[in-house]
PDB file of C-alpha atoms in Angstrom:
ATOM      1  CA  MET A  26      13.988   3.578  30.932  1.00  0.00           C
ATOM      2  CA  SER A  27      13.546   7.502  30.265  1.00  0.00           C
ATOM      3  CA  LEU A  28      11.431   8.714  27.969  1.00  0.00           C
ATOM      4  CA  VAL A  29      14.081  10.249  25.888  1.00  0.00           C
ATOM      5  CA  ALA A  30      15.985   6.813  25.911  1.00  0.00           C
ATOM      6  CA  ARG A  31      12.641   5.370  25.166  1.00  0.00           C
ATOM      7  CA  ASP A  32      12.480   7.321  22.150  1.00  0.00           C
ATOM      8  CA  ILE A  33      15.903   7.069  20.970  1.00  0.00           C
ATOM      9  CA  THR A  34      15.527   3.444  21.011  1.00  0.00           C
ATOM     10  CA  ARG A  35      11.962   3.350  19.379  1.00  0.00           C
ATOM     11  CA  ARG A  36      11.954   1.461  15.894  1.00  0.00           C
ATOM     12  CA  VAL A  37      10.362   2.987  12.942  1.00  0.00           C
ATOM     13  CA  GLY A  38       9.540   1.487   9.842  1.00  0.00           C
ATOM     14  CA  ILE A  39       9.129   3.196   6.682  1.00  0.00           C
ATOM     15  CA  VAL A  40       7.092   1.152   3.363  1.00  0.00           C
ATOM     16  CA  ALA A  41       7.989   2.594  -0.126  1.00  0.00           C
ATOM     17  CA  LEU A  42       6.768   1.353  -3.131  1.00  0.00           C
ATOM     18  CA  THR A  43       9.403   2.862  -5.390  1.00  0.00           C
ATOM     19  CA  LEU A  44      10.944   4.230  -8.555  1.00  0.00           C
ATOM     20  CA  VAL A  45      14.445   4.248  -9.033  1.00  0.00           C
ATOM     21  CA  VAL A  46      16.467   7.100 -10.307  1.00  0.00           C
ATOM     22  CA  GLY A  47      20.647   7.713 -11.420  1.00  0.00           C
ATOM     23  CA  LEU A  48      21.726   8.470  -7.907  1.00  0.00           C
ATOM     24  CA  VAL A  49      25.494   7.414  -6.622  1.00  0.00           C
ATOM     25  CA  ALA A  50      27.185   6.938  -3.539  1.00  0.00           C
ATOM     26  CA  SER A  51      29.460   4.429  -1.893  1.00  0.00           C
ATOM     27  CA  TYR A  52      27.814   1.045  -0.810  1.00  0.00           C
ATOM     28  CA  ALA A  53      28.964  -2.414   0.301  1.00  0.00           C
ATOM     29  CA  PRO A  54      26.352  -5.016  -1.734  1.00  0.00           C
ATOM     30  CA  SER A  55      26.169  -8.571  -0.609  1.00  0.00           C
ATOM     31  CA  ARG A  56      23.923 -11.435  -2.071  1.00  0.00           C
ATOM     32  CA  ALA A  57      21.237 -13.222   0.551  1.00  0.00           C
ATOM     33  CA  ALA A  58      18.981 -15.855   0.175  1.00  0.00           C
ATOM     34  CA  GLU A  59      17.442 -16.723  -3.331  1.00  0.00           C
ATOM     35  CA  GLY A  60      15.581 -13.684  -4.440  1.00  0.00           C
ATOM     36  CA  GLU A  61      17.029 -11.422  -1.886  1.00  0.00           C
ATOM     37  CA  ALA A  62      20.017  -8.938  -1.719  1.00  0.00           C
ATOM     38  CA  ARG A  63      21.645  -7.010   0.887  1.00  0.00           C
ATOM     39  CA  THR A  64      23.617  -3.454   0.761  1.00  0.00           C
ATOM     40  CA  THR A  65      24.605  -0.247   3.006  1.00  0.00           C
ATOM     41  CA  VAL A  66      23.775   3.104   2.683  1.00  0.00           C
ATOM     42  CA  VAL A  67      24.816   6.353   4.051  1.00  0.00           C
ATOM     43  CA  ASP A  68      21.827   8.371   4.948  1.00  0.00           C
ATOM     44  CA  GLN A  69      21.981  12.033   3.191  1.00  0.00           C
ATOM     45  CA  PRO A  70      19.832  13.577   0.799  1.00  0.00           C
ATOM     46  CA  GLY A  71      19.103  11.108  -2.057  1.00  0.00           C
ATOM     47  CA  ALA A  72      19.826   7.850  -0.148  1.00  0.00           C
ATOM     48  CA  PRO A  73      16.246   6.328  -0.617  1.00  0.00           C
ATOM     49  CA  GLY A  74      16.823   6.469  -4.652  1.00  0.00           C
ATOM     50  CA  THR A  75      20.690   5.767  -4.132  1.00  0.00           C
ATOM     51  CA  MET A  76      19.810   2.297  -2.091  1.00  0.00           C
ATOM     52  CA  LEU A  77      17.201   1.361  -4.657  1.00  0.00           C
ATOM     53  CA  ARG A  78      19.800   2.090  -7.577  1.00  0.00           C
ATOM     54  CA  GLN A  79      22.002  -0.232  -5.840  1.00  0.00           C
ATOM     55  CA  PHE A  80      19.495  -2.891  -5.661  1.00  0.00           C
ATOM     56  CA  GLU A  81      18.897  -2.614  -9.488  1.00  0.00           C
ATOM     57  CA  ASP A  82      22.616  -2.630 -10.014  1.00  0.00           C
ATOM     58  CA  LEU A  83      23.245  -5.957  -7.747  1.00  0.00           C
ATOM     59  CA  THR A  84      20.794  -7.718  -9.095  1.00  0.00           C
ATOM     60  CA  GLY A  85      20.382  -6.878 -12.417  1.00  0.00           C
ATOM     61  CA  ARG A  86      16.475  -6.358 -12.466  1.00  0.00           C
ATOM     62  CA  SER A  87      14.234  -3.390 -11.610  1.00  0.00           C
ATOM     63  CA  VAL A  88      12.730  -2.988  -8.296  1.00  0.00           C
ATOM     64  CA  GLY A  89       9.834  -1.065 -10.022  1.00  0.00           C
ATOM     65  CA  ASP A  90       8.024   2.291  -9.455  1.00  0.00           C
ATOM     66  CA  LEU A  91       7.202   4.517  -6.529  1.00  0.00           C
ATOM     67  CA  ASN A  92       3.498   4.009  -5.223  1.00  0.00           C
ATOM     68  CA  THR A  93       3.123   4.828  -1.504  1.00  0.00           C
ATOM     69  CA  VAL A  94       5.449   5.181   1.429  1.00  0.00           C
ATOM     70  CA  LEU A  95       4.266   4.338   5.074  1.00  0.00           C
ATOM     71  CA  ALA A  96       6.001   4.771   8.397  1.00  0.00           C
ATOM     72  CA  VAL A  97       5.439   2.722  11.077  1.00  0.00           C
ATOM     73  CA  ASP A  98       6.397   2.373  14.838  1.00  0.00           C
ATOM     74  CA  THR A  99       7.381  -1.391  15.797  1.00  0.00           C
ATOM     75  CA  GLY A 100       7.383  -0.742  19.316  1.00  0.00           C
ATOM     76  CA  GLY A 101      11.296  -1.926  19.335  1.00  0.00           C
ATOM     77  CA  ARG A 102      10.464  -5.742  18.321  1.00  0.00           C
ATOM     78  CA  ASN A 103      11.707  -7.595  15.276  1.00  0.00           C
ATOM     79  CA  VAL A 104       9.443  -7.567  12.553  1.00  0.00           C
ATOM     80  CA  THR A 105       9.081 -10.234   9.604  1.00  0.00           C
ATOM     81  CA  VAL A 106       9.079  -9.672   6.308  1.00  0.00           C
ATOM     82  CA  ASP A 107       6.023 -11.052   6.019  1.00  0.00           C
ATOM     83  CA  GLU A 108       4.371  -8.816   8.762  1.00  0.00           C
ATOM     84  CA  PHE A 109       5.645  -5.899   6.735  1.00  0.00           C
ATOM     85  CA  ALA A 110       4.350  -7.206   3.700  1.00  0.00           C
ATOM     86  CA  ALA A 111       0.750  -7.211   5.697  1.00  0.00           C
ATOM     87  CA  LEU A 112       1.436  -3.622   6.211  1.00  0.00           C
ATOM     88  CA  VAL A 113       1.930  -2.581   2.677  1.00  0.00           C
ATOM     89  CA  GLY A 114      -1.232  -4.538   2.169  1.00  0.00           C
ATOM     90  CA  GLY A 115      -3.227  -2.144   4.538  1.00  0.00           C
ATOM     91  CA  GLU A 116      -3.589  -5.294   7.278  1.00  0.00           C
ATOM     92  CA  LYS A 117      -3.123  -4.758  10.642  1.00  0.00           C
ATOM     93  CA  VAL A 118       0.191  -6.322  12.707  1.00  0.00           C
ATOM     94  CA  ASP A 119       0.157  -6.802  16.520  1.00  0.00           C
ATOM     95  CA  GLY A 120       2.725  -4.094  18.036  1.00  0.00           C
ATOM     96  CA  VAL A 121       3.118  -2.123  15.164  1.00  0.00           C
ATOM     97  CA  THR A 122       1.617   1.245  14.826  1.00  0.00           C
ATOM     98  CA  VAL A 123       1.221   3.135  11.649  1.00  0.00           C
ATOM     99  CA  LEU A 124       2.413   6.689  12.100  1.00  0.00           C
ATOM    100  CA  GLY A 125       1.857   7.886   8.381  1.00  0.00           C
ATOM    101  CA  THR A 126       1.043   7.257   4.712  1.00  0.00           C
ATOM    102  CA  MET A 127       2.728   9.015   1.809  1.00  0.00           C
ATOM    103  CA  PRO A 128       2.060   9.111  -1.748  1.00  0.00           C
ATOM    104  CA  GLY A 129       5.060   8.184  -3.882  1.00  0.00           C
ATOM    105  CA  SER A 130       7.544  10.894  -5.739  1.00  0.00           C
ATOM    106  CA  ARG A 131      10.604  11.987  -7.098  1.00  0.00           C
ATOM    107  CA  ASP A 132      11.171  14.372  -4.250  1.00  0.00           C
ATOM    108  CA  ILE A 133      10.876  11.239  -1.501  1.00  0.00           C
ATOM    109  CA  LEU A 134      13.681   9.769  -3.572  1.00  0.00           C
ATOM    110  CA  GLY A 135      15.773  12.784  -2.885  1.00  0.00           C
ATOM    111  CA  THR A 136      15.284  13.196   0.924  1.00  0.00           C
ATOM    112  CA  THR A 137      16.847  11.029   3.736  1.00  0.00           C
ATOM    113  CA  MET A 138      15.338   7.780   5.217  1.00  0.00           C
ATOM    114  CA  ALA A 139      15.291   9.660   8.545  1.00  0.00           C
ATOM    115  CA  ASP A 140      12.950  12.343   7.152  1.00  0.00           C
ATOM    116  CA  LEU A 141      10.499   9.940   6.092  1.00  0.00           C
ATOM    117  CA  ALA A 142      10.518   7.897   9.508  1.00  0.00           C
ATOM    118  CA  ASP A 143       7.835   9.877  10.977  1.00  0.00           C
ATOM    119  CA  GLY A 144       5.514   9.347   8.885  1.00  0.00           C
ATOM    120  CA  ALA A 145       5.484  12.862   6.989  1.00  0.00           C
ATOM    121  CA  TYR A 146       7.832  14.005   4.395  1.00  0.00           C
ATOM    122  CA  ASP A 147       8.364  17.698   6.114  1.00  0.00           C
ATOM    123  CA  GLY A 148      11.865  17.740   6.482  1.00  0.00           C
ATOM    124  CA  ARG A 149      11.788  16.602  10.408  1.00  0.00           C
ATOM    125  CA  ASP A 150      13.609  13.527  11.347  1.00  0.00           C
ATOM    126  CA  GLY A 151      12.235  10.295  12.662  1.00  0.00           C
ATOM    127  CA  GLY A 152      14.723   7.204  13.812  1.00  0.00           C
ATOM    128  CA  GLY A 153      14.817   3.569  13.344  1.00  0.00           C
ATOM    129  CA  THR A 154      13.918   1.116  10.594  1.00  0.00           C
ATOM    130  CA  VAL A 155      13.336   1.940   7.177  1.00  0.00           C
ATOM    131  CA  LEU A 156      11.342  -0.425   4.810  1.00  0.00           C
ATOM    132  CA  PHE A 157      10.664   0.109   1.048  1.00  0.00           C
ATOM    133  CA  ALA A 158       8.288  -1.972  -1.232  1.00  0.00           C
ATOM    134  CA  SER A 159       7.917  -1.533  -5.130  1.00  0.00           C
ATOM    135  CA  ALA A 160       5.408  -2.794  -7.814  1.00  0.00           C
ATOM    136  CA  VAL A 161       7.378  -4.325 -11.030  1.00  0.00           C
ATOM    137  CA  PRO A 162       5.255  -2.724 -13.872  1.00  0.00           C
ATOM    138  CA  GLY A 163       3.976  -5.475 -16.395  1.00  0.00           C
ATOM    139  CA  GLY A 164       4.569  -8.479 -14.092  1.00  0.00           C
ATOM    140  CA  ARG A 165       3.267 -10.118 -11.154  1.00  0.00           C
ATOM    141  CA  GLU A 166       6.367  -9.198  -8.781  1.00  0.00           C
ATOM    142  CA  TRP A 167       6.911  -6.796  -6.164  1.00  0.00           C
ATOM    143  CA  CYS A 168       9.953  -6.031  -3.775  1.00  0.00           C
ATOM    144  CA  LEU A 169       9.890  -5.077  -0.093  1.00  0.00           C
ATOM    145  CA  THR A 170      13.118  -3.585   1.089  1.00  0.00           C
ATOM    146  CA  MET A 171      13.769  -3.425   4.969  1.00  0.00           C
ATOM    147  CA  CYS A 172      16.712  -0.645   6.042  1.00  0.00           C
ATOM    148  CA  VAL A 173      17.803  -0.639   9.603  1.00  0.00           C
ATOM    149  CA  ALA A 174      19.657   1.960  10.874  1.00  0.00           C
ATOM    150  CA  SER A 175      23.088   1.143  11.739  1.00  0.00           C
ATOM    151  CA  GLY A 176      24.963   3.743  13.571  1.00  0.00           C
ATOM    152  CA  LYS A 177      24.338   7.267  13.320  1.00  0.00           C
ATOM    153  CA  SER A 178      23.836   7.737   9.746  1.00  0.00           C
ATOM    154  CA  VAL A 179      24.229   4.261   8.224  1.00  0.00           C
ATOM    155  CA  TYR A 180      21.317   2.164   7.101  1.00  0.00           C
ATOM    156  CA  GLU A 181      21.702  -1.956   6.338  1.00  0.00           C
ATOM    157  CA  CYS A 182      19.013  -2.853   3.692  1.00  0.00           C
ATOM    158  CA  LEU A 183      17.843  -6.171   2.874  1.00  0.00           C
ATOM    159  CA  LEU A 184      15.836  -6.242  -0.491  1.00  0.00           C
ATOM    160  CA  SER A 185      12.988  -9.380  -0.656  1.00  0.00           C
ATOM    161  CA  ARG A 186      11.058  -9.849  -4.190  1.00  0.00           C
ATOM    162  CA  ARG A 187       7.487 -11.065  -3.649  1.00  0.00           C
ATOM    163  CA  THR A 188       5.451 -12.901  -6.121  1.00  0.00           C
ATOM    164  CA  GLY A 189       1.763 -11.756  -7.011  1.00  0.00           C
ATOM    165  CA  GLU A 190       0.290  -8.227  -7.477  1.00  0.00           C
ATOM    166  CA  LEU A 191       0.396  -5.941  -5.138  1.00  0.00           C
ATOM    167  CA  ILE A 192      -3.184  -5.114  -3.553  1.00  0.00           C
ATOM    168  CA  ARG A 193      -3.800  -1.865  -1.587  1.00  0.00           C
ATOM    169  CA  THR A 194      -6.216  -2.422   1.427  1.00  0.00           C
ATOM    170  CA  LEU A 195      -7.845   0.224   3.409  1.00  0.00           C
ATOM    171  CA  ASP A 196     -10.031  -0.582   6.471  1.00  0.00           C
ATOM    172  CA  LEU A 197     -12.674   1.850   6.490  1.00  0.00           C
ATOM    173  CA  GLY A 198     -15.947   2.730   8.878  1.00  0.00           C
ATOM    174  CA  GLY A 199     -19.440   1.889   7.574  1.00  0.00           C
ATOM    175  CA  ASP A 200     -19.901   5.511   7.975  1.00  0.00           C
ATOM    176  CA  THR A 201     -17.119   6.483   5.505  1.00  0.00           C
ATOM    177  CA  THR A 202     -18.933   8.131   2.411  1.00  0.00           C
ATOM    178  CA  VAL A 203     -18.205   7.392  -1.185  1.00  0.00           C
ATOM    179  CA  GLY A 204     -16.602  10.434  -1.556  1.00  0.00           C
ATOM    180  CA  ALA A 205     -14.217   9.992   1.229  1.00  0.00           C
ATOM    181  CA  THR A 206     -13.420   6.347   0.218  1.00  0.00           C
ATOM    182  CA  LYS A 207     -12.264   7.828  -3.073  1.00  0.00           C
ATOM    183  CA  THR A 208     -10.299  10.706  -1.179  1.00  0.00           C
ATOM    184  CA  ALA A 209      -8.386   7.945   1.033  1.00  0.00           C
ATOM    185  CA  PHE A 210      -7.111   6.051  -2.071  1.00  0.00           C
ATOM    186  CA  GLU A 211      -6.092   9.335  -3.872  1.00  0.00           C
ATOM    187  CA  LYS A 212      -4.051  10.057  -0.709  1.00  0.00           C
ATOM    188  CA  VAL A 213      -2.358   6.737  -0.740  1.00  0.00           C
ATOM    189  CA  ASN A 214      -1.713   6.864  -4.206  1.00  0.00           C
ATOM    190  CA  GLY A 215      -0.830  10.359  -4.607  1.00  0.00           C
ATOM    191  CA  MET A 216      -3.289  10.806  -7.808  1.00  0.00           C
ATOM    192  CA  ALA A 217      -6.670  12.490  -8.328  1.00  0.00           C
ATOM    193  CA  VAL A 218      -9.136  10.384  -9.961  1.00  0.00           C
ATOM    194  CA  GLU A 219     -12.482  10.952 -11.801  1.00  0.00           C
ATOM    195  CA  GLY A 220     -15.927   9.549 -10.749  1.00  0.00           C
ATOM    196  CA  PRO A 221     -17.043   7.437  -9.395  1.00  0.00           C
ATOM    197  CA  TYR A 222     -18.790   6.716 -12.551  1.00  0.00           C
ATOM    198  CA  ALA A 223     -20.758   3.984 -11.096  1.00  0.00           C
ATOM    199  CA  VAL A 224     -21.129   1.215  -8.617  1.00  0.00           C
ATOM    200  CA  ASP A 225     -21.992  -2.431  -8.803  1.00  0.00           C
ATOM    201  CA  THR A 226     -23.455  -4.256  -5.798  1.00  0.00           C
ATOM    202  CA  LEU A 227     -22.860  -8.003  -5.775  1.00  0.00           C
ATOM    203  CA  THR A 228     -23.909 -10.233  -2.720  1.00  0.00           C
ATOM    204  CA  GLY A 229     -22.902 -13.922  -1.554  1.00  0.00           C
ATOM    205  CA  ASP A 230     -23.027 -16.385   1.305  1.00  0.00           C
ATOM    206  CA  ALA A 231     -19.566 -15.906   1.853  1.00  0.00           C
ATOM    207  CA  GLU A 232     -16.622 -13.169   1.895  1.00  0.00           C
ATOM    208  CA  PRO A 233     -14.517 -13.169  -1.146  1.00  0.00           C
ATOM    209  CA  THR A 234     -11.328 -15.081  -0.981  1.00  0.00           C
ATOM    210  CA  ALA A 235      -8.109 -13.145  -2.066  1.00  0.00           C
ATOM    211  CA  ASP A 236      -7.927 -14.566  -5.255  1.00  0.00           C
ATOM    212  CA  GLU A 237     -11.503 -13.783  -5.980  1.00  0.00           C
ATOM    213  CA  ILE A 238     -10.755  -9.915  -5.064  1.00  0.00           C
ATOM    214  CA  ARG A 239      -7.966 -10.134  -7.477  1.00  0.00           C
ATOM    215  CA  ALA A 240     -10.457 -11.194 -10.077  1.00  0.00           C
ATOM    216  CA  LEU A 241     -13.201  -8.668  -9.325  1.00  0.00           C
ATOM    217  CA  LEU A 242     -10.358  -6.159  -9.477  1.00  0.00           C
ATOM    218  CA  ASP A 243      -9.874  -7.388 -13.260  1.00  0.00           C
ATOM    219  CA  GLY A 244     -13.402  -7.009 -13.976  1.00  0.00           C
ATOM    220  CA  LYS A 245     -14.181 -10.464 -13.849  1.00  0.00           C
ATOM    221  CA  ASP A 246     -17.342 -12.220 -12.318  1.00  0.00           C
ATOM    222  CA  ILE A 247     -17.288 -14.787  -9.559  1.00  0.00           C
ATOM    223  CA  ASP A 248     -19.442 -17.635  -9.188  1.00  0.00           C
ATOM    224  CA  SER A 249     -20.322 -17.466  -5.604  1.00  0.00           C
ATOM    225  CA  LEU A 250     -21.250 -13.588  -6.199  1.00  0.00           C
ATOM    226  CA  ARG A 251     -24.271 -12.408  -7.903  1.00  0.00           C
ATOM    227  CA  ARG A 252     -24.484  -9.073  -9.290  1.00  0.00           C
ATOM    228  CA  VAL A 253     -27.714  -7.484  -8.110  1.00  0.00           C
ATOM    229  CA  ALA A 254     -27.605  -3.614  -8.599  1.00  0.00           C
ATOM    230  CA  THR A 255     -25.576  -1.099 -10.790  1.00  0.00           C
ATOM    231  CA  VAL A 256     -26.040   2.820 -10.299  1.00  0.00           C
ATOM    232  CA  GLN A 257     -24.474   5.284 -12.506  1.00  0.00           C
ATOM    233  CA  THR A 258     -23.166   8.173 -10.963  1.00  0.00           C
ATOM    234  CA  PRO A 259     -23.837   7.232  -7.415  1.00  0.00           C
ATOM    235  CA  ASP A 260     -24.020  10.156  -4.532  1.00  0.00           C
ATOM    236  CA  THR A 261     -20.326  10.558  -3.227  1.00  0.00           C
ATOM    237  CA  GLY A 262     -22.052  11.420   0.145  1.00  0.00           C
ATOM    238  CA  TRP A 263     -23.846   8.187   0.479  1.00  0.00           C
ATOM    239  CA  ALA A 264     -22.134   5.980   3.381  1.00  0.00           C
ATOM    240  CA  LEU A 265     -20.625   3.003   2.522  1.00  0.00           C
ATOM    241  CA  ALA A 266     -23.238   1.013   4.740  1.00  0.00           C
ATOM    242  CA  ASP A 267     -26.033   2.670   2.983  1.00  0.00           C
ATOM    243  CA  VAL A 268     -24.692   1.950  -0.693  1.00  0.00           C
ATOM    244  CA  ALA A 269     -26.893  -1.413  -0.713  1.00  0.00           C
ATOM    245  CA  GLU A 270     -30.287   0.092   0.260  1.00  0.00           C
ATOM    246  CA  LYS A 271     -30.395   3.003  -2.068  1.00  0.00           C
ATOM    247  CA  SER A 272     -29.257   0.951  -4.789  1.00  0.00           C
ATOM    248  CA  GLY A 273     -32.458  -1.015  -3.997  1.00  0.00           C
ATOM    249  CA  VAL A 274     -30.693  -4.066  -2.523  1.00  0.00           C
ATOM    250  CA  PRO A 275     -32.110  -6.130   0.742  1.00  0.00           C
ATOM    251  CA  TYR A 276     -29.881  -6.714   3.155  1.00  0.00           C
ATOM    252  CA  ARG A 277     -27.057  -9.822   2.906  1.00  0.00           C
ATOM    253  CA  LYS A 278     -24.687 -11.279   5.095  1.00  0.00           C
ATOM    254  CA  THR A 279     -22.007 -10.388   2.305  1.00  0.00           C
ATOM    255  CA  THR A 280     -22.004  -7.454   0.355  1.00  0.00           C
ATOM    256  CA  ILE A 281     -19.634  -6.155  -2.296  1.00  0.00           C
ATOM    257  CA  HIS A 282     -19.797  -2.819  -3.935  1.00  0.00           C
ATOM    258  CA  ILE A 283     -17.309  -2.168  -6.971  1.00  0.00           C
ATOM    259  CA  PHE A 284     -16.890   1.591  -7.552  1.00  0.00           C
ATOM    260  CA  THR A 285     -15.701   2.318 -11.118  1.00  0.00           C
ATOM    261  CA  LEU A 286     -13.039   5.402 -11.347  1.00  0.00           C
ATOM    262  CA  GLY A 287     -11.023   7.027 -14.120  1.00  0.00           C
ATOM    263  CA  LEU A 288      -7.641   8.176 -14.423  1.00  0.00           C
ATOM    264  CA  PRO A 289      -6.631  10.014 -17.608  1.00  0.00           C
ATOM    265  CA  PHE A 290      -3.868   8.034 -19.796  1.00  0.00           C
ATOM    266  CA  ILE A 291      -4.587   4.790 -17.701  1.00  0.00           C
ATOM    267  CA  GLY A 292      -8.129   4.580 -17.993  1.00  0.00           C
ATOM    268  CA  LYS A 293     -10.576   2.461 -15.516  1.00  0.00           C
ATOM    269  CA  ILE A 294      -9.750   2.019 -12.097  1.00  0.00           C
ATOM    270  CA  LEU A 295     -11.652  -0.176  -9.745  1.00  0.00           C
ATOM    271  CA  VAL A 296     -12.179  -0.378  -6.001  1.00  0.00           C
ATOM    272  CA  VAL A 297     -13.773  -3.233  -4.301  1.00  0.00           C
ATOM    273  CA  CYS A 298     -15.322  -2.978  -0.879  1.00  0.00           C
ATOM    274  CA  VAL A 299     -16.284  -5.825   1.130  1.00  0.00           C
ATOM    275  CA  SER A 300     -18.731  -5.618   4.138  1.00  0.00           C
ATOM    276  CA  HIS A 301     -17.682  -7.017   7.495  1.00  0.00           C
ATOM    277  CA  ASP A 302     -19.755  -6.965  10.667  1.00  0.00           C
ATOM    278  CA  ALA A 303     -23.100  -6.267   9.187  1.00  0.00           C
ATOM    279  CA  GLY A 304     -21.857  -3.443   7.474  1.00  0.00           C
ATOM    280  CA  ARG A 305     -20.042  -1.400  10.339  1.00  0.00           C
ATOM    281  CA  THR A 306     -16.844  -1.972   8.829  1.00  0.00           C
ATOM    282  CA  TRP A 307     -15.288  -2.394   5.231  1.00  0.00           C
ATOM    283  CA  LYS A 308     -12.265  -3.602   3.507  1.00  0.00           C
ATOM    284  CA  CYS A 309     -11.653  -1.739   0.143  1.00  0.00           C
ATOM    285  CA  SER A 310      -9.274  -2.804  -2.196  1.00  0.00           C
ATOM    286  CA  THR A 311      -7.475  -1.387  -5.350  1.00  0.00           C
ATOM    287  CA  ARG A 312      -4.290  -1.925  -7.041  1.00  0.00           C
ATOM    288  CA  PRO A 313      -1.820   0.783  -6.886  1.00  0.00           C
ATOM    289  CA  TRP A 314      -2.460   3.553  -9.389  1.00  0.00           C
ATOM    290  CA  SER A 315       0.768   4.033 -11.980  1.00  0.00           C
ATOM    291  CA  GLY A 316       2.320   7.216 -10.643  1.00  0.00           C
ATOM    292  CA  PHE A 317       3.925  10.609 -11.740  1.00  0.00           C
TER     293      PHE A 317
END
């Protein structure tokens, strides 16, 4: 296959956590399995917002607030809803490459799906599969929407509702500084925050479970983890791998740092970072920050 043909057949996925605006277009909706719905949208300016409004009209339920947009290359293979959900959460999926991450905005809802498909909201088109995900405010539900190009400018879309609060996770190297960690989350959330005001260090004998991560993000204590140090206004030049030592904590198999940040009108935001491979890599998690 030629390079041009290979590029044309490449499938690209876009993940977007969404805010719906009142845009109008022709569509052909239909119901899928329980908790799912299908619709079709013509790709023209405003198509992302139009598609999401169609799903609200079809289901009679909110699809949530725009938070993050990801573009991924699926390598031409079929990708399941669960695999796309894993990508939204920051996990790696075999055979899928993340092309770019974009914070959500009203402007993104007014562009075309093809514009987002290259991983950058820049007016240049990509091609293939488009995927949206949206966190529903005030609840423990979020939506995942996959849109597949069907013809030159038509996308067929499937919405699937997910239970449980959405957690955003980034894989970072141990040499990533505290300041760079903050900047990475600001980028994916599209919002600047204050701080960090403090960092708490916890230790344990095993990595926390997903439920325990959620509890830590709620500010709760975990029986299997011991809070051993708190440093106010940590140096943003500290590397993640060095925070424990600089906090006076000896090496432990599992080390967790909880950074406290602040956002005007929203208040305290927590970022939980868990060590892996003796601190060479870290998984840092937070809930999506409320958008614009």
